Structures are given as C-alpha cells and as structure tokens.
XYZ file of C-alpha atoms in Angstrom:
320
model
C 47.775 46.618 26.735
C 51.038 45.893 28.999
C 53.337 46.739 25.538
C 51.294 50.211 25.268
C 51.643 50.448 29.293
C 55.530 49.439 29.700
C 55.535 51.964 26.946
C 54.025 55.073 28.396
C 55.879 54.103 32.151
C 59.420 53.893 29.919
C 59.041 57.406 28.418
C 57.809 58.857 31.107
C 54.090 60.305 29.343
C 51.826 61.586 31.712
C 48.432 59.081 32.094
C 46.057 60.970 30.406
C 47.455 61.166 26.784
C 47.342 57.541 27.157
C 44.240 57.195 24.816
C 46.119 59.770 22.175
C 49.826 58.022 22.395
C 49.142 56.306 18.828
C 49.586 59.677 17.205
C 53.068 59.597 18.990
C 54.292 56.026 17.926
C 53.722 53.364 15.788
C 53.176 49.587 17.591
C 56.986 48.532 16.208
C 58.159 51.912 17.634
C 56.911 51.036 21.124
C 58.163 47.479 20.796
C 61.715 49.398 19.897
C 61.497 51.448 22.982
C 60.306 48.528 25.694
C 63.249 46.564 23.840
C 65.452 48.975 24.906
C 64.145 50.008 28.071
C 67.382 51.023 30.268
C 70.015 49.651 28.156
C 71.994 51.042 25.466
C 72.074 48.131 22.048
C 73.922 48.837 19.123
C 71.839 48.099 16.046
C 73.259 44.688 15.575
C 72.017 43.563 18.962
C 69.226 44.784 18.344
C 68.457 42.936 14.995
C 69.579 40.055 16.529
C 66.593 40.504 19.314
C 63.937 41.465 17.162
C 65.263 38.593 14.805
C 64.360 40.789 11.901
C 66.504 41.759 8.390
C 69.443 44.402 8.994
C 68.090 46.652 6.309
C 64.441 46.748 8.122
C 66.066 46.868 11.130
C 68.514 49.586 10.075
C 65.137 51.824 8.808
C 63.385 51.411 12.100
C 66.246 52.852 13.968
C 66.703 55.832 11.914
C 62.969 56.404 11.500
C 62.720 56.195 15.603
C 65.819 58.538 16.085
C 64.921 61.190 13.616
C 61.130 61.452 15.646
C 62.847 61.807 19.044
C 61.821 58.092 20.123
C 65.247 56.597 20.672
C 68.068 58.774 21.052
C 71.480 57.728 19.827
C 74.613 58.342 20.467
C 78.966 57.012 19.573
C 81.148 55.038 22.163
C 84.120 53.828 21.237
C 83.231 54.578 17.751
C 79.932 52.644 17.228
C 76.497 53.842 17.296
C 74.624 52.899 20.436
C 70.211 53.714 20.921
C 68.881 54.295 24.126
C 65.153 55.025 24.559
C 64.078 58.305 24.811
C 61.463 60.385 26.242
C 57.935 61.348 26.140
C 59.023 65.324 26.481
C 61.354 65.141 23.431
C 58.849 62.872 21.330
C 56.474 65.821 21.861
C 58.551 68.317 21.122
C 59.377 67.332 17.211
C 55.480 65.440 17.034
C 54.233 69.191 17.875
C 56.572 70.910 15.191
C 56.132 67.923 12.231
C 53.587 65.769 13.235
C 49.561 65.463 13.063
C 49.277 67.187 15.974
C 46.395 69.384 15.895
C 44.116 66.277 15.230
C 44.367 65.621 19.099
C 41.776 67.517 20.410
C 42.303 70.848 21.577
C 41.497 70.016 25.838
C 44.323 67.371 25.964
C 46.775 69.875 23.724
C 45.942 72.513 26.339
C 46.554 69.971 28.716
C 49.893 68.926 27.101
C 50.989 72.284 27.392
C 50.911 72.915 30.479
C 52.641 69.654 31.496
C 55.530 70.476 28.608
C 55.641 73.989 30.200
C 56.342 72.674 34.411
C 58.867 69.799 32.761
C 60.245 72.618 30.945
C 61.254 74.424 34.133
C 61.961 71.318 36.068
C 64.577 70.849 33.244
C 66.316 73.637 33.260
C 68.742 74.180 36.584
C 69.994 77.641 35.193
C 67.073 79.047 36.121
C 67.854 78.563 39.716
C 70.740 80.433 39.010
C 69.085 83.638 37.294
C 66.945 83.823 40.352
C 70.082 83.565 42.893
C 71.404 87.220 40.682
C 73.834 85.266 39.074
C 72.519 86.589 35.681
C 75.832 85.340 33.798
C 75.142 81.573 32.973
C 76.184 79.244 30.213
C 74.385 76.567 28.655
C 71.002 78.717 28.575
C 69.189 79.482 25.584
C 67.650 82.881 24.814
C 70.112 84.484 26.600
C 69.470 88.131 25.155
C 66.637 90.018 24.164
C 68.198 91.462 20.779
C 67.175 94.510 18.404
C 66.553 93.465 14.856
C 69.695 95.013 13.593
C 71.697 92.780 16.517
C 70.275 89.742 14.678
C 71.175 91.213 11.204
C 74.827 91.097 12.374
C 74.665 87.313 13.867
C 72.891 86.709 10.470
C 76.078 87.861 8.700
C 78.507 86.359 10.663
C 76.850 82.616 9.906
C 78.152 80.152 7.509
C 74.541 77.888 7.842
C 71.308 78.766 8.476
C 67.723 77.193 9.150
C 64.878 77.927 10.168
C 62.076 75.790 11.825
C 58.598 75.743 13.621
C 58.799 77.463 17.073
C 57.683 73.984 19.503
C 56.059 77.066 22.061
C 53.875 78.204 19.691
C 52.831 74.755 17.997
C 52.364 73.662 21.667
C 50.770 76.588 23.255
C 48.528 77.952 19.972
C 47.238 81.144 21.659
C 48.015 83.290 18.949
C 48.019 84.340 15.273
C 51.357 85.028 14.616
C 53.898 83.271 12.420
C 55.389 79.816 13.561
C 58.121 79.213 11.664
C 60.344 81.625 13.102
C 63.335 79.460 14.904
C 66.881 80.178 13.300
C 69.295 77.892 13.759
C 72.892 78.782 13.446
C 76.005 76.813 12.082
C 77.071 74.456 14.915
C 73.749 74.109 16.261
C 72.243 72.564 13.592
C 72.654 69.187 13.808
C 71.098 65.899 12.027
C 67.669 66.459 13.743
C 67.387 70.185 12.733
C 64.496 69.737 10.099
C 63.530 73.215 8.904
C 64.370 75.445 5.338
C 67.541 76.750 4.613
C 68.258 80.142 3.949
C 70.781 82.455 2.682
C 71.651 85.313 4.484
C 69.395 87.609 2.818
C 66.559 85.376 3.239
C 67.219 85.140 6.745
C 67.050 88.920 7.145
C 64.252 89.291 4.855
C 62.650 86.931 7.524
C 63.426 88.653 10.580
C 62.321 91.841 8.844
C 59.012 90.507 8.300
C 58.692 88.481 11.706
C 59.433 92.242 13.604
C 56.763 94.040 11.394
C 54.892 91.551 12.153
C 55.378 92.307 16.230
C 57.519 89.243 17.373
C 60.048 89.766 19.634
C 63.782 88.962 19.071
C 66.067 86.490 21.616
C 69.202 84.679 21.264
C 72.635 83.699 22.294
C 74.663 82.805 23.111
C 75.638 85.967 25.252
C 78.866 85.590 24.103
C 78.304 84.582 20.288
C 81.025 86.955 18.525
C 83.233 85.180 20.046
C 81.851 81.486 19.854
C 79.710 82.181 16.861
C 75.532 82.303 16.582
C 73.665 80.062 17.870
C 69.999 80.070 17.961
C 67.648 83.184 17.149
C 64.504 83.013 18.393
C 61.280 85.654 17.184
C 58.543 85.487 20.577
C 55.869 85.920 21.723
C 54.737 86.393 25.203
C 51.923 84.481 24.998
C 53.050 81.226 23.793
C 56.880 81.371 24.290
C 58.562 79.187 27.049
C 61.433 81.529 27.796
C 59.067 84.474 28.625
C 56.274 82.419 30.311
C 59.016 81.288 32.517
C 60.740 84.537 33.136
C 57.419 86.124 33.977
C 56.328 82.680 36.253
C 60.028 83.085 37.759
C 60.380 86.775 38.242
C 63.553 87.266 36.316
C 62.510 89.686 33.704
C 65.271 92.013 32.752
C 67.912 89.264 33.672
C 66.593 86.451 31.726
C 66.135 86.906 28.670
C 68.307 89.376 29.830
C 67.648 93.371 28.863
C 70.155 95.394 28.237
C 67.491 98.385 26.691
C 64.926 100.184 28.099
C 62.068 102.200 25.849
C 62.473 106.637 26.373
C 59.513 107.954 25.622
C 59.048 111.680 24.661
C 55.451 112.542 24.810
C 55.456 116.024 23.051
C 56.658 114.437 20.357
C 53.785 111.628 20.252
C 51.052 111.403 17.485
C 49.036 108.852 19.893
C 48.501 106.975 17.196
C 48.537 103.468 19.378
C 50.919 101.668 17.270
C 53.702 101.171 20.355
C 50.342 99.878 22.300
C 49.665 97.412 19.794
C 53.279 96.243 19.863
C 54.154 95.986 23.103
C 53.995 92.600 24.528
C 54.248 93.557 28.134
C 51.707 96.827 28.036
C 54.153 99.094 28.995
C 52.989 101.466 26.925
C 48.776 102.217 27.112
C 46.123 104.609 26.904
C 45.440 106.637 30.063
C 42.126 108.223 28.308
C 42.879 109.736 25.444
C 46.600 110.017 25.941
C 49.406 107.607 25.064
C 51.231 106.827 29.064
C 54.097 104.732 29.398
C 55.136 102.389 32.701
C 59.167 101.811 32.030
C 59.239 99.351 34.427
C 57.488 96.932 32.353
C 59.667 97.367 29.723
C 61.932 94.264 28.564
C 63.796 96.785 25.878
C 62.838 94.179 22.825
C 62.819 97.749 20.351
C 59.108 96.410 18.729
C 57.969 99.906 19.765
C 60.760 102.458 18.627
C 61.271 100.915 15.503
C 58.164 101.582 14.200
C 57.210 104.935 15.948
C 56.112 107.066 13.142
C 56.628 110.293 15.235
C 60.164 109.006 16.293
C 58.917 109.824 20.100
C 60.437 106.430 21.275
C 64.097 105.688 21.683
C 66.241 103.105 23.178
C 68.994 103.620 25.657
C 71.518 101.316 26.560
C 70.943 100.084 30.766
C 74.105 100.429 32.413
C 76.634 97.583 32.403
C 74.877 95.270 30.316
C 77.442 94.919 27.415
C-alpha cells in the first residue's frame, strides 16, 4: 500500500482512480517511478539501485518511457529518466491502452479532470483572452479548409497519423478516432500511429470531412517553418474547442479567418449544412433553412457539401 500510495502522490493522479491505477502501471513500473521520485538517474545508477541485470534494466526503462511513465531526456550527452506524470500516462494509456475496461463513471470522471489540467497547462490561453490572438507555442492554431490541409499535406516529407487522446478520453461521439496527423519534425520517438504517403493522407482527410470533422492546425506560420500537426474535431469531444467555447475565444482561437455566406434563394433546404454544422449556426426556423453568422467558426463543413451551392466562404478581414 505505501509503494502504490508514494506512487499516485509522485505522479500527481487524482484519489479516486486509485482503485483503477493497475491498468496504468505495472508493480516494477511504480517501483521505477518512487525510485526516481525527484531526481534525474541515468540508467546505470539506476541498475545499480535496483541491483538488477543491465539488459532487464535497460527494457524497463524503455518500456516505462515509451508509456509516458518516466520521461527522459540528454545532458551532457547521456541519457538521464525523471519520473513523469499521471496527465501524460493518461494521455498515451487512453490512445493505446485497455482503457475502455475502466468503467465508464470514472472515464467520465477522468475526463473532466484531463480537461481543467488541460487548461491549467496551457498559459497561452491567458493570452488569447488578453486579444493578443498572435501566440507561439499553441497547437491548433487555425481552423483550416480541407484544401489548406491538402497543401500542408504536400509540403511534408513524413507523415502519421494517430488516435485523437480527446476523443478516446471524452467518447461522446461516433465519429472516427484516428484522425491526428503528425507532420515531419513533430514526430518524434513517442509518435505511435500509421504512416502514410501523401495520397493516403489526403484520401484521409477527404474521408474524415465527408464524414463532418472539422479541420485545425498550425502552426500559424507553417509555410515558413513547415507542418506541424493537423488535427480533424469535433466539438463535442475535442479539447481545443471545449476550451475555446469554456474560454470565450471563438474566432481567435482556433482562430477563424472564414465566415459561412449564405444565399437563401438559392437553398434546396435540404438540411445537410444543419447536419454539419458543429456550432448550429445554420437551423430550421419551421420549414425554412435560417442561418445565425455569428456562430459561425468558418471550418467550410457546410459549403463544401452544399448541393445547391447556396453557401460560400469569404475571407474575414486581416486574418492572413
């Protein structure tokens, strides 16, 4: 009991997934972490404390790093581990772990604590609010139109794609979850997902924004720094919307730079932008199709597929 509670105090887990935190490490994992506590061991000192074989020694660490348990990192050219944390270990156990054999209260419960560490995390945010829209460091910096993504597609030299941790986390919807991309220098040694080509990539997005998921990414300044991460949302499950709707900074993070032009004489009012939009901009006001611009985020789900070709996009000024 005091190894499973130095444990849970070390990475920080909140109290009640105590009874669960087996699904989140094994007993030698925790002993690696409570080991470790606040120092940083290379994996020589380490062997020597555990007084095990190198080689087991060597597997442990790697096995520990690649599930977010330790975290590891070069000084002076040698590898150091450091424990890590509770919020990390769930992120990867939610994306390639058992997770879904906890039971669905304490996931729901998990959620919700991921989602207020999630903005406790992030000090940009602060920013956003304070109309200082331009930030660096932030992920899902734009909300982009499918062809957008085409182009950061084509301009990659590496591509993966993984689960989305939101929607693993969140489940309160049907649509796809493997629909993170991962560009060139952001995939690193703890990117675990498919590779693609470019036209699989595309063929992906394609499929994800028939589908109805909306398209972010960054960085804002990518053709110049190169892609980073694409991201295909939600509003129901994803982090970056939750919090921009929680936060009140809709249109400047993710930041729009489209709004939706509707042209109702030209409408069929056949309810497929109603469907489609994740922000109910566009509804039925009886038997008519009405449309509230100010709850539009300009994500393009609805003109791209307007049969009738009543919606259009235009550009909001100064947003390039």
């Amino acid at each position: 009991m005091q190894l499973l509670n130095d444990f849970m105090k070390i990475i920080q887990a909140p109290d009640f997934v105590q009874p669960y935190i087996h699904f989140f490490a094994s007993e030698k994992e925790m002993q690696l972490v409570v080991l470790l506590n606040e120092q940083k061991l290379t994996g020589q000192e380490i062997a020597t404390l555990l007084q095990e074989p190198d080689e087991d020694v060597k597997f442990l660490l790697e096995q520990a790093y690649r599930r977010h348990i330790i975290n590891r990192t070069v000084e002076d050219g040698v590898a150091v581990y450091s424990a890590g944390d509770f919020y990390n270990r769930l992120d990867s156990h939610s994306l390639y772990g058992n997770y879904y054999v906890i039971p669905k209260k304490i996931r729901s419960k998990l959620d919700e604590w991921c989602f207020e560490e999630y903005l406790k995390r992030h000090e940009y945010f602060s920013k956003v609010i304070n109309s200082e829209p331009e930030y660096d460091n932030c992920h899902n910096e734009w909300v982009l139109l499918l062809n957008e993504v085409e182009e950061m597609i084509d301009a990659s030299t590496k591509i993966k794609v993984v689960p989305c941790n939101c929607k693993m986390m969140a489940d309160n919807c049907d649509y796809s979850r493997e629909i993170c991309i991962f560009f060139d220098d952001k995939i690193d040694d703890r990117t675990i997902g498919r590779e693609l080509t470019r036209e699989e990539a595309k063929d992906l997005v394609r499929k994800l924004d028939k589908e109805g998921l909306m398209h972010t990414g960054g960085p804002h300044n990518w053709r110049e720094k190169g892609p980073g991460v694409v991201c295909n949302c939600c509003a129901c499950c994803c982090y970056p919307f939750r919090a921009a709707i929680k936060l009140g900074t809709k249109g400047k993070w993710p930041k729009s730079r489209y709004v939706a032009k509707y042209d109702a004489e030209k409408c069929r009012s056949c309810g497929l932008c109603v469907k489609r939009c994740h922000f109910n901009a566009f509804y039925f006001d009886g038997s008519n199709i009405a449309f509230n611009n100010e709850l539009c985020w300009g994500c393009g789900l609805c003109a791209n597929t307007c049969p009738s070709k009543a919606i259009t996009l235009e550009e909001l000024a100064g947003t390039k």
